[in-house]
XYZ file of C-alpha atoms in Angstrom:
750
model
C 94.100 35.613 98.917
C 95.231 38.469 101.902
C 91.910 40.419 102.471
C 92.432 44.111 102.427
C 90.619 46.561 104.600
C 87.672 48.395 103.486
C 88.901 51.707 104.905
C 92.505 50.831 102.001
C 89.828 50.100 99.208
C 87.784 53.051 100.071
C 90.615 55.500 100.296
C 92.539 53.752 96.935
C 88.919 54.284 95.424
C 88.542 57.951 96.411
C 92.360 59.142 95.761
C 91.802 57.616 91.966
C 88.568 58.985 91.325
C 89.397 62.676 92.495
C 93.087 61.988 90.106
C 91.048 61.678 87.423
C 88.535 64.782 87.645
C 92.013 66.745 88.882
C 93.199 65.901 86.042
C 89.782 66.901 83.939
C 89.336 70.092 85.705
C 92.846 71.650 85.370
C 92.246 70.885 81.251
C 88.759 72.750 81.603
C 90.488 75.449 83.556
C 87.734 75.046 86.382
C 88.325 75.054 90.822
C 89.694 71.726 91.722
C 87.252 71.414 94.557
C 84.317 71.048 92.063
C 85.950 68.031 90.477
C 86.234 66.643 94.429
C 82.986 67.420 94.728
C 82.054 65.488 91.560
C 84.512 62.855 92.510
C 82.607 62.153 95.198
C 79.276 62.026 93.715
C 80.503 59.570 91.119
C 82.068 56.960 94.012
C 79.035 57.913 96.848
C 76.318 55.511 97.025
C 74.483 57.788 95.149
C 75.080 56.772 92.084
C 75.694 53.483 90.690
C 77.901 53.645 87.431
C 81.140 53.175 89.511
C 82.513 51.332 92.458
C 80.899 52.273 95.676
C 82.614 52.923 99.127
C 81.856 50.574 101.959
C 82.778 52.734 105.086
C 81.244 56.137 104.849
C 81.860 56.529 108.944
C 85.493 56.121 107.861
C 85.953 58.280 105.478
C 83.876 61.009 107.472
C 86.646 60.626 110.679
C 89.218 61.306 107.572
C 86.648 64.342 106.196
C 87.007 65.796 109.814
C 91.004 65.821 109.710
C 90.784 67.618 106.329
C 88.845 70.235 107.957
C 91.363 70.417 110.735
C 94.330 70.704 108.361
C 92.176 73.125 105.997
C 91.535 75.550 108.830
C 95.397 74.684 110.195
C 96.917 76.257 106.856
C 94.360 79.192 106.014
C 95.496 80.167 110.007
C 99.190 80.088 108.644
C 98.075 82.682 105.790
C 95.983 84.506 108.116
C 98.016 86.472 110.979
C 96.519 88.674 113.007
C 98.926 91.201 111.954
C 97.244 90.898 108.475
C 94.013 91.574 110.215
C 95.378 94.852 112.105
C 96.578 96.307 108.863
C 93.069 95.366 106.651
C 91.488 98.888 106.152
C 88.326 100.594 107.339
C 86.950 99.945 104.142
C 87.285 96.369 103.489
C 86.019 95.589 106.846
C 82.668 97.972 106.613
C 82.451 96.045 103.213
C 82.701 92.738 104.739
C 80.593 93.389 107.720
C 78.007 94.903 105.683
C 77.964 91.630 103.389
C 77.744 88.936 106.509
C 74.869 91.198 107.977
C 72.734 91.009 104.685
C 73.527 87.588 103.523
C 72.816 86.562 107.333
C 69.312 87.915 106.910
C 68.511 86.992 103.728
C 69.277 83.563 103.810
C 66.945 83.462 106.937
C 64.245 85.289 105.235
C 64.751 83.109 101.881
C 64.502 79.692 104.184
C 61.481 81.210 105.860
C 60.051 82.276 102.415
C 60.558 78.318 101.316
C 58.392 77.025 104.149
C 61.909 75.730 105.719
C 61.957 75.109 109.521
C 64.286 77.760 111.706
C 67.266 76.089 112.501
C 67.375 75.461 108.197
C 66.724 78.683 107.806
C 69.804 80.059 110.261
C 72.737 77.637 108.823
C 71.031 78.828 105.110
C 72.200 82.328 106.605
C 75.482 80.794 107.648
C 76.072 79.380 104.436
C 75.273 82.183 102.040
C 77.296 85.142 104.518
C 80.578 83.789 103.872
C 82.714 83.884 100.442
C 85.434 81.256 99.055
C 89.047 82.765 99.235
C 90.281 80.082 97.211
C 88.227 80.418 93.956
C 88.464 83.788 94.128
C 92.396 84.007 94.455
C 92.130 81.540 91.790
C 90.218 83.262 89.267
C 92.055 86.646 90.057
C 95.377 84.875 89.070
C 93.593 83.222 85.713
C 92.240 87.046 84.788
C 95.518 88.799 85.865
C 93.685 91.557 88.026
C 95.498 90.901 91.620
C 97.488 94.538 91.347
C 94.435 96.471 90.306
C 92.945 98.611 93.844
C 89.508 96.414 93.795
C 91.359 93.086 94.029
C 93.716 94.660 97.026
C 90.176 95.368 99.042
C 88.467 92.258 97.956
C 91.963 90.631 100.138
C 90.947 92.925 102.884
C 87.268 91.511 102.758
C 88.216 87.968 102.552
C 90.529 88.208 105.501
C 87.737 89.929 107.601
C 85.376 87.293 106.204
C 87.589 83.917 107.428
C 87.441 85.831 111.496
C 83.737 86.510 111.001
C 83.435 82.082 109.865
C 85.378 81.177 112.815
C 82.800 82.944 115.158
C 79.866 81.807 112.977
C 80.786 77.989 113.765
C 80.853 78.915 117.727
C 77.764 80.830 117.365
C 75.771 78.071 115.088
C 77.518 75.390 117.629
C 75.585 76.994 120.462
C 72.567 77.931 118.820
C 72.134 74.239 117.825
C 72.529 72.805 121.117
C 70.232 75.434 122.707
C 67.643 75.202 119.790
C 66.565 79.018 120.899
C 67.780 82.732 120.459
C 68.760 83.365 124.052
C 70.637 86.563 123.346
C 72.654 86.306 126.705
C 73.993 82.930 125.820
C 75.011 84.430 122.739
C 76.957 87.244 124.505
C 78.362 84.583 126.924
C 79.264 82.535 124.115
C 81.260 85.659 122.602
C 82.877 86.927 125.701
C 83.984 83.670 125.994
C 85.433 83.492 122.257
C 86.820 86.639 122.750
C 88.785 85.454 126.290
C 90.165 82.613 124.938
C 91.641 84.017 121.299
C 93.101 86.491 123.592
C 95.153 84.060 126.204
C 96.065 81.441 123.432
C 97.092 84.111 120.784
C 99.289 85.795 123.820
C 100.493 82.686 125.222
C 101.287 80.775 122.136
C 103.425 84.007 121.041
C 105.084 83.867 124.184
C 105.748 80.155 124.235
C 105.874 78.769 120.731
C 108.337 81.182 118.759
C 110.880 80.576 121.608
C 110.301 76.641 121.586
C 110.908 76.590 118.080
C 114.423 78.797 118.081
C 115.525 76.745 120.949
C 115.255 73.271 118.986
C 115.901 74.840 115.674
C 119.437 73.146 115.533
C 117.990 69.792 116.050
C 114.996 70.127 113.181
C 115.136 69.087 110.372
C 112.010 69.180 107.653
C 110.914 65.961 108.956
C 110.507 66.976 112.400
C 109.286 70.704 112.120
C 106.610 68.656 110.075
C 105.801 66.479 112.879
C 106.206 69.105 115.372
C 104.140 71.542 113.590
C 101.244 68.615 113.944
C 101.370 68.173 116.966
C 101.108 71.583 118.025
C 98.003 71.710 115.452
C 96.562 68.761 117.347
C 97.235 69.760 120.803
C 95.315 73.034 120.332
C 92.406 71.040 118.647
C 92.156 69.237 121.831
C 92.181 72.311 124.091
C 89.824 74.046 121.913
C 87.374 70.994 122.457
C 88.081 70.599 125.978
C 86.675 74.170 126.825
C 83.538 73.449 124.271
C 85.181 75.091 120.860
C 84.878 73.640 117.347
C 88.347 71.519 116.748
C 88.477 73.845 113.215
C 88.974 76.420 115.615
C 91.910 75.168 117.648
C 93.249 74.478 113.930
C 92.718 77.876 113.029
C 94.200 79.709 116.404
C 97.609 77.530 116.325
C 98.006 78.401 112.569
C 97.709 82.051 113.360
C 100.119 81.488 116.191
C 102.936 79.903 114.054
C 102.550 82.494 111.494
C 103.978 84.937 113.381
C 107.071 82.795 113.656
C 109.916 82.485 111.312
C 109.147 78.994 110.587
C 105.889 80.471 109.211
C 106.816 79.926 105.372
C 108.794 76.819 105.867
C 105.721 74.917 107.768
C 103.464 76.179 105.042
C 105.484 74.499 102.528
C 105.550 71.303 104.513
C 102.141 71.127 105.657
C 100.390 71.938 101.921
C 100.882 68.066 100.548
C 99.146 66.866 103.684
C 96.442 69.803 103.595
C 96.015 68.652 99.750
C 95.698 64.927 101.039
C 93.395 65.437 103.316
C 91.319 68.462 101.835
C 90.958 66.084 98.738
C 89.206 64.064 100.949
C 86.937 66.047 102.723
C 85.153 67.721 99.247
C 85.147 64.270 98.261
C 83.300 63.152 101.127
C 80.822 66.477 100.490
C 80.430 65.030 97.510
C 79.342 61.613 98.561
C 76.458 63.208 100.670
C 75.120 64.329 97.354
C 71.879 63.080 95.887
C 71.216 63.596 92.605
C 67.294 63.081 93.053
C 67.012 65.619 96.006
C 68.908 68.225 93.525
C 66.103 67.627 90.989
C 63.771 67.962 93.859
C 64.649 71.057 95.146
C 65.903 72.606 91.802
C 63.223 75.636 92.231
C 65.195 76.668 95.898
C 68.849 76.059 94.426
C 67.867 78.781 91.703
C 66.232 80.925 94.046
C 68.972 80.881 96.551
C 71.767 81.075 93.720
C 70.078 84.321 92.591
C 69.810 85.406 96.252
C 73.653 84.914 96.069
C 74.634 86.596 92.897
C 72.426 89.523 93.775
C 72.768 89.678 97.389
C 76.568 89.592 97.848
C 76.800 91.888 94.845
C 74.681 94.461 96.340
C 75.838 94.373 100.313
C 79.491 94.427 98.982
C 78.857 97.047 96.608
C 76.811 99.346 99.056
C 79.179 98.613 101.405
C 81.702 99.683 99.509
C 79.942 102.963 98.722
C 79.239 103.364 102.230
C 83.238 103.557 103.023
C 83.832 106.167 99.961
C 85.321 103.219 97.470
C 83.529 105.059 94.404
C 81.207 103.246 92.313
C 83.469 101.417 89.918
C 85.382 100.172 92.800
C 82.799 98.897 94.623
C 80.905 97.354 91.512
C 84.333 95.423 90.613
C 84.469 94.278 94.384
C 81.124 93.454 94.534
C 81.245 91.174 91.330
C 84.045 89.355 92.611
C 82.346 87.773 95.893
C 79.627 86.161 94.448
C 79.671 82.907 95.418
C 80.387 80.624 98.197
C 82.312 77.773 98.691
C 84.863 76.165 101.581
C 83.390 77.453 104.670
C 80.036 77.182 103.421
C 80.348 73.279 103.365
C 82.264 73.325 106.880
C 79.112 75.121 108.115
C 76.718 72.920 106.393
C 78.426 70.132 107.671
C 77.984 71.207 111.088
C 74.728 71.384 110.739
C 74.286 67.705 109.585
C 77.277 66.504 112.463
C 75.017 68.183 115.431
C 71.687 66.474 113.687
C 69.713 70.210 113.788
C 69.501 70.737 109.705
C 67.302 68.863 107.028
C 69.162 66.260 104.821
C 68.308 68.447 101.922
C 70.215 71.490 102.944
C 73.363 70.302 102.214
C 73.064 69.195 98.448
C 71.544 72.212 97.900
C 74.535 74.102 99.579
C 77.045 72.548 97.334
C 74.791 72.754 93.985
C 74.700 76.583 95.121
C 78.216 76.512 95.195
C 79.138 74.930 92.197
C 76.959 77.164 90.019
C 78.340 80.251 91.849
C 81.852 79.112 91.455
C 81.215 78.513 87.875
C 80.107 81.949 87.340
C 83.108 83.776 89.226
C 85.189 84.102 86.328
C 82.195 85.380 84.135
C 81.462 88.342 87.034
C 84.685 89.395 87.092
C 85.154 89.933 84.110
C 82.481 91.864 82.910
C 82.345 93.861 86.005
C 83.649 96.641 84.194
C 81.696 97.082 80.637
C 78.938 96.306 83.653
C 79.987 99.672 85.502
C 79.699 101.567 82.487
C 76.316 100.526 81.906
C 75.317 101.922 85.175
C 77.244 104.682 85.091
C 75.658 105.614 81.707
C 72.141 105.010 83.590
C 73.091 107.002 86.316
C 71.490 110.510 86.149
C 74.919 113.765 86.481
C 73.517 114.503 89.722
C 73.819 111.771 91.564
C 77.242 110.883 90.194
C 78.108 114.099 91.226
C 77.255 113.126 94.578
C 78.452 109.860 94.856
C 82.167 111.326 93.395
C 81.647 114.204 96.216
C 81.350 112.040 98.917
C 83.547 109.445 98.040
C 85.992 112.394 97.981
C 84.662 113.692 101.350
C 85.348 110.325 102.623
C 89.348 110.370 102.083
C 89.846 112.135 105.157
C 93.342 111.394 107.171
C 92.688 112.451 110.786
C 95.123 112.461 113.094
C 95.032 110.436 116.298
C 94.001 112.935 118.935
C 96.053 112.337 122.708
C 92.830 111.353 124.374
C 92.238 108.574 121.456
C 95.430 107.055 122.145
C 95.740 107.171 125.848
C 92.257 105.320 125.968
C 93.145 102.568 123.222
C 96.118 102.325 125.432
C 94.050 101.541 128.569
C 91.357 99.829 127.546
C 93.769 97.287 125.412
C 96.132 96.958 128.730
C 93.043 96.532 130.951
C 91.505 93.808 128.683
C 95.025 91.827 127.989
C 96.004 91.619 131.866
C 92.914 91.309 133.179
C 92.462 87.812 130.905
C 95.431 86.806 131.840
C 95.303 86.766 135.261
C 91.807 85.673 135.208
C 93.306 82.729 133.062
C 96.285 82.211 135.766
C 93.911 81.586 138.708
C 91.511 79.427 136.894
C 94.537 77.486 136.153
C 95.467 77.505 139.580
C 92.464 76.431 141.096
C 91.194 73.757 138.772
C 94.928 72.320 138.518
C 97.320 73.536 140.442
C 95.627 73.157 143.797
C 94.453 69.437 143.807
C 97.972 68.748 142.788
C 99.408 70.349 146.201
C 96.637 68.996 148.051
C 97.248 65.253 146.835
C 100.872 65.445 146.522
C 102.477 68.155 148.992
C 100.135 69.259 151.875
C 96.315 69.618 152.194
C 94.273 71.999 154.203
C 95.018 75.804 155.031
C 98.743 75.087 154.360
C 98.077 73.526 150.971
C 95.839 76.622 150.620
C 98.959 79.127 151.108
C 101.304 77.507 148.856
C 99.209 77.588 145.878
C 98.352 81.255 146.425
C 102.135 82.178 146.834
C 102.755 80.117 143.808
C 99.839 81.879 141.800
C 100.845 85.142 143.313
C 104.602 85.061 142.356
C 103.559 84.313 138.521
C 100.640 86.954 138.702
C 102.987 89.773 140.263
C 104.293 91.037 137.073
C 100.807 91.177 135.147
C 99.091 92.657 138.235
C 101.978 95.595 138.668
C 101.477 96.616 134.763
C 97.722 96.566 135.421
C 97.997 98.421 138.630
C 100.867 100.452 139.239
C 102.817 100.921 135.631
C 102.705 104.218 133.837
C 101.452 104.629 130.292
C 104.898 105.385 127.824
C 104.386 108.143 125.103
C 104.306 111.983 124.422
C 100.436 111.853 124.707
C 99.823 110.804 128.611
C 102.373 113.216 128.959
C 100.678 116.317 127.184
C 97.425 115.190 128.841
C 98.922 115.460 132.214
C 100.687 118.861 131.478
C 96.871 120.149 130.840
C 95.567 120.677 134.576
C 91.684 119.787 133.201
C 92.721 116.545 132.188
C 94.643 115.580 135.684
C 91.320 114.187 136.962
C 90.029 111.973 134.162
C 93.504 110.326 134.049
C 93.294 109.649 137.895
C 90.306 108.436 137.823
C 91.142 105.640 134.825
C 94.280 105.243 137.204
C 92.342 104.393 139.909
C 90.133 102.254 137.980
C 92.609 99.866 136.802
C 93.911 99.403 140.683
C 90.233 98.493 141.479
C 90.293 95.827 138.609
C 93.716 94.419 140.105
C 92.247 94.355 143.340
C 88.846 92.294 142.309
C 91.395 90.098 140.679
C 93.650 89.276 143.808
C 89.872 88.813 145.350
C 89.032 86.212 143.148
C 92.289 84.314 143.997
C 91.708 84.447 147.720
C 88.482 83.932 148.227
C 88.549 80.502 146.846
C 90.312 79.207 150.102
C 90.192 82.241 152.504
C 87.433 83.893 154.261
C 85.789 87.562 153.127
C 87.885 89.447 155.784
C 91.289 88.054 154.932
C 90.524 88.217 151.369
C 90.308 91.907 151.679
C 93.131 92.608 154.231
C 95.338 90.385 152.209
C 94.668 91.947 148.539
C 95.422 95.235 150.228
C 98.642 94.287 151.424
C 99.170 92.179 148.584
C 98.408 95.891 146.320
C 101.010 97.405 148.567
C 103.760 94.914 147.964
C 103.618 95.574 144.110
C 104.425 99.395 144.758
C 107.046 98.677 147.612
C 108.766 96.405 145.432
C 107.926 97.957 141.715
C 111.295 98.303 140.488
C 111.837 94.553 141.243
C 108.936 93.735 139.537
C 109.060 96.057 136.756
C 112.489 94.368 135.889
C 110.945 90.624 135.490
C 108.062 92.138 133.563
C 110.083 94.041 131.077
C 111.907 90.777 129.863
C 108.656 89.225 129.567
C 107.435 91.693 127.501
C 110.479 92.213 125.476
C 110.248 88.371 124.717
C 106.774 88.698 123.780
C 107.367 91.574 121.408
C 110.883 89.775 119.776
C 108.649 87.002 119.366
C 105.842 88.609 117.909
C 108.030 91.145 115.017
C 110.630 87.710 114.738
C 109.672 87.806 111.105
C 110.384 91.507 110.881
C 113.493 91.054 112.394
C 114.928 88.251 110.655
C 114.089 90.252 107.046
C 116.059 93.173 108.232
C 118.947 90.756 109.565
C 118.829 89.668 106.095
C 119.241 92.942 104.600
C 121.809 93.947 106.976
C 124.889 93.210 104.751
C 128.250 94.917 105.807
C 130.456 95.700 103.078
C 134.306 95.378 104.024
C 136.905 97.281 104.334
C 134.712 100.465 103.888
C 132.498 99.140 107.180
C 129.210 100.350 105.506
C 125.883 98.520 105.469
C 122.084 98.287 104.319
C 120.032 98.782 106.841
C 115.857 99.230 106.710
C 114.242 102.332 108.896
C 110.410 102.997 109.148
C 108.970 106.244 108.290
C 106.092 107.203 111.334
C 102.910 109.207 110.825
C 104.346 112.402 112.810
C 108.203 112.199 111.332
C 109.060 115.397 109.579
C 110.289 114.311 106.461
C 106.679 112.968 105.655
C 105.827 114.798 102.305
C 109.427 115.935 101.553
C 110.652 114.851 98.206
C 114.247 113.377 98.599
C 115.959 116.384 96.549
C 114.161 118.826 99.353
C 116.015 116.341 102.370
C 119.012 116.284 100.506
C 119.802 112.918 102.491
C 123.300 111.893 100.751
C 124.953 115.639 100.734
C 123.387 116.126 104.468
C 124.170 112.991 105.651
C 126.209 110.891 103.343
C 124.015 108.079 102.983
C 121.982 106.710 100.210
C 118.264 105.242 99.851
C 118.557 102.267 98.149
C 115.073 101.404 97.858
C 111.266 102.380 98.915
C 108.881 99.737 100.161
C 104.889 101.100 100.173
C 102.977 98.041 101.181
C 102.930 95.908 98.355
C 105.178 97.974 96.108
C 108.484 98.441 95.764
C 110.429 101.209 94.640
C 113.713 100.997 93.148
C 116.159 102.606 92.841
C 113.724 106.075 94.256
C 114.226 109.278 92.306
C 114.954 112.725 93.466
C 111.239 113.912 92.860
C 110.303 110.513 95.310
C 108.433 112.381 98.173
C 108.387 110.038 101.111
C 105.311 108.566 102.529
C 103.519 107.270 106.311
C 104.528 103.793 106.596
C 107.256 103.642 104.024
C 110.492 101.488 104.798
C 113.422 103.223 103.793
C 116.443 101.154 102.998
C 119.331 103.155 103.671
C 122.774 102.776 102.939
C 125.738 103.756 104.752
C 127.959 103.494 107.918
C 126.940 103.589 111.233
C 127.297 107.024 112.676
C 125.653 108.241 109.142
C 122.517 105.940 109.269
C 122.560 106.866 113.269
C 121.984 110.433 112.496
C 119.724 110.211 109.644
C 117.694 107.970 111.667
C 117.550 110.105 114.463
C 116.251 112.650 111.783
C 113.735 110.853 110.467
C 112.466 110.039 113.894
C 112.016 113.556 114.869
C 108.123 114.411 114.579
C 106.983 117.512 113.192
C 103.912 118.400 115.596
C 101.172 119.913 112.956
C 100.164 123.373 113.993
C 96.777 123.743 115.182
C 93.969 126.138 115.483
C 93.207 125.833 118.866
C 94.232 124.329 121.958
C 94.678 121.013 122.195
C 93.856 117.715 119.197
C 95.415 117.923 116.133
C 94.609 119.266 112.271
C 92.425 116.923 109.906
C 93.482 116.398 106.502
C 91.114 116.393 103.907
C 90.506 116.784 100.234
C 89.220 119.989 99.622
C 88.560 121.531 96.436
C 88.825 124.922 95.443
C 87.100 127.413 92.219
C 89.474 130.409 90.767
C 87.468 132.918 90.422
C 88.145 136.707 88.796
C 89.210 137.928 92.221
C 91.129 134.956 93.090
C 94.609 135.628 94.614
C 95.531 132.205 92.475
C 94.629 133.926 89.028
C 97.392 134.262 86.500
C 99.923 132.578 88.894
C 101.879 129.488 88.841
C 101.254 126.828 91.409
C 104.912 127.634 92.612
C 104.359 131.647 92.486
C 100.818 131.105 93.830
C 102.799 129.552 97.562
C 99.722 127.366 97.991
C 101.676 124.963 99.674
C 103.241 127.634 102.248
C 99.760 129.026 103.238
C 97.834 125.937 103.038
C 100.345 123.613 103.879
C 98.871 121.075 101.669
C 99.418 119.699 98.385
C 97.787 120.464 94.538
C 96.819 117.157 93.681
C 94.357 117.872 90.531
C 93.070 120.221 88.557
C 89.773 120.358 86.640
C 89.732 123.024 83.339
C 87.140 123.101 80.570
C 85.201 119.497 81.892
C 89.217 117.948 81.398
C 91.155 116.514 84.435
C 94.886 116.925 85.046
C 96.421 115.135 88.023
C 99.488 115.904 89.825
C 100.310 119.127 87.945
C 103.725 120.685 87.193
C 104.702 123.587 89.514
C 104.606 125.574 86.829
C 101.286 125.487 85.630
C 98.990 128.708 85.747
C 95.865 129.131 87.102
C 93.353 130.726 84.858
C 90.021 131.642 85.893
C 86.741 128.798 86.318
C 89.842 126.231 87.124
C 88.748 124.208 89.901
C 91.662 122.701 91.956
C 92.037 119.955 94.376
C 94.070 120.172 97.217
C 94.713 118.000 100.386
C 95.229 119.470 102.964
C 94.138 121.334 106.268
C 90.490 122.910 105.369
C 90.346 125.729 107.888
C 93.959 126.930 105.963
C 92.560 126.369 102.418
C 89.522 128.664 103.707
C 91.938 130.776 104.333
C 92.645 131.545 100.584
C 89.235 132.553 100.347
C 89.235 134.626 103.093
C 92.427 136.471 101.171
C 90.834 136.738 97.942
C 87.852 138.522 99.532
C 90.192 140.945 101.896
C 92.291 141.759 98.372
C 88.448 142.450 96.926
C 87.399 144.909 99.702
C 90.844 146.666 99.685
C 90.764 147.449 95.956
């Protein structure tokens, strides 16, 4: 009889058990993750009712591969652009939750008498919610389109990135076995440096490679290439001291920006499901039922801390960010569970041998309980909100409403904010790229030249020259390039600000000199380094046009790769209609565009420009076809139908900026939600909205009116004001205040 390796029999046993539990949990409409964990428990060494696997070590290796593919798939869904688009409210809620749960987890562990490392890892385990479970619950309950669901998705995106940072920090803490603030800061800076370098280099190289090789790739080769890129980044991450999971996540997030992202995600899903199932089954194999019974008390305590702590922290973060009581409570009750990342963090503690054996099964038990409670928490969040609202004093509710309204302020970024942000971004980006090139040259290029070309001073000079050729465009961008845009020009035109701009310019030149010196000091003396650094800086200014052309090509390729998906989508929408020579194209509405706030009827698009707006994309919403009363908002994407000349004329019109009037010199107007009481001497009294001229006087928009306790949203222009009406206006506070002044002046004259 042919002998079958234990690894194959073990794999068959694992997948067989996983298949049975998958069907069972599908029937029960429960998360499949729990089914995999129970399957692992049944075929693991701690339960004797069923056949048991033999080689746990081999399964552990397969489970590590599962973690890699899980994180790779998560990166494909992540995209750094999504993180940029996440609102401030979601970020506040996510960071509030993570900080609170880290502290609660640590304190709970200490109160239970656990060691410091067990308590720290417990905090990490409790701080991250389960993306898979929440999305599944939202789909089953049909609440994905509700406002709180959008906030929760933003929270999950931020949490994913925080979880990656936690893996790095916990690994460092586990190795050092002490809370060294300097080491933690070093690791954070190191992580930020490598994230920036990997992302910039990846976006520059990988989409170009996939585009060039696109004609040679079918589904099979694309899958192989994608997995190869993933594992190469895993090797690179491990080489520089990070976890393999981090490398997989980074490569996934890079590929998420390419036009092949959806295809890769589809191809990789089967591989991810296979190894993901093995990972979660291996999680269940480590559970000891006897240990769960022994630690039933701590499990109950930690479950309660998780449910209450996450609800309070997320709801508190929502209230702080001005999301209102209902939205905050619904968000808080949606994320009261732990999941995949918690298992990965628990596995990290076991792998590094810094946590006790009981922590892992305790974490799995808490995850199982909180997963079962998640659908019920979401379902009963609205009734719970109504109960809370009924118990709150009227003064508290009024205060919360006023605070929530007050935080809905749209502040236009000032010129100084734009310039400082641009300078800081350029400084960080070009410094990181230059430092990476210098390190690579010293560590790899110089040894190769010394071994294969020439040694000594000649080898040092060749290394320096080759490195400087590569460095030149980035050093030029750091030290010489002028900032583009209207904001720098306006600040420069103001003589009061010129000295500060000059200081920032010299600061960037100083950093460039330091980077050149960092390269030269490795091969030459201090005196030579200083002289050559100044000479190289002078050459950057002398050959600025030639270097600028080189840099522009690099920048254009990077931006084309970064926006490849959007460009491809626009190309698909750009169809010609022969023989009329008209086509459909998309135009983005900038926040400062002159068309913002105006309706299509006011703009008279068809009459003036001969084009038609076929549809408007607003976030996740598609308006098709828009009515004549539809208004244009910042960030809208307009799909316009017309001839080339007509579309270009309309494009010039919507890209024309309309600078808001200001009350003083410099800065821009603040826009906020204000309320105005109609009194017996008000200029609004007995006038309709149109007759009152509120829009013209305040440059604002009436969005609601309260009368006798009833609220009317978006009132008609023929609505007549009466005494006692509370009018809600979105506009400039000082202009709205002018209506009060007009009332007082009118009263004094009479």
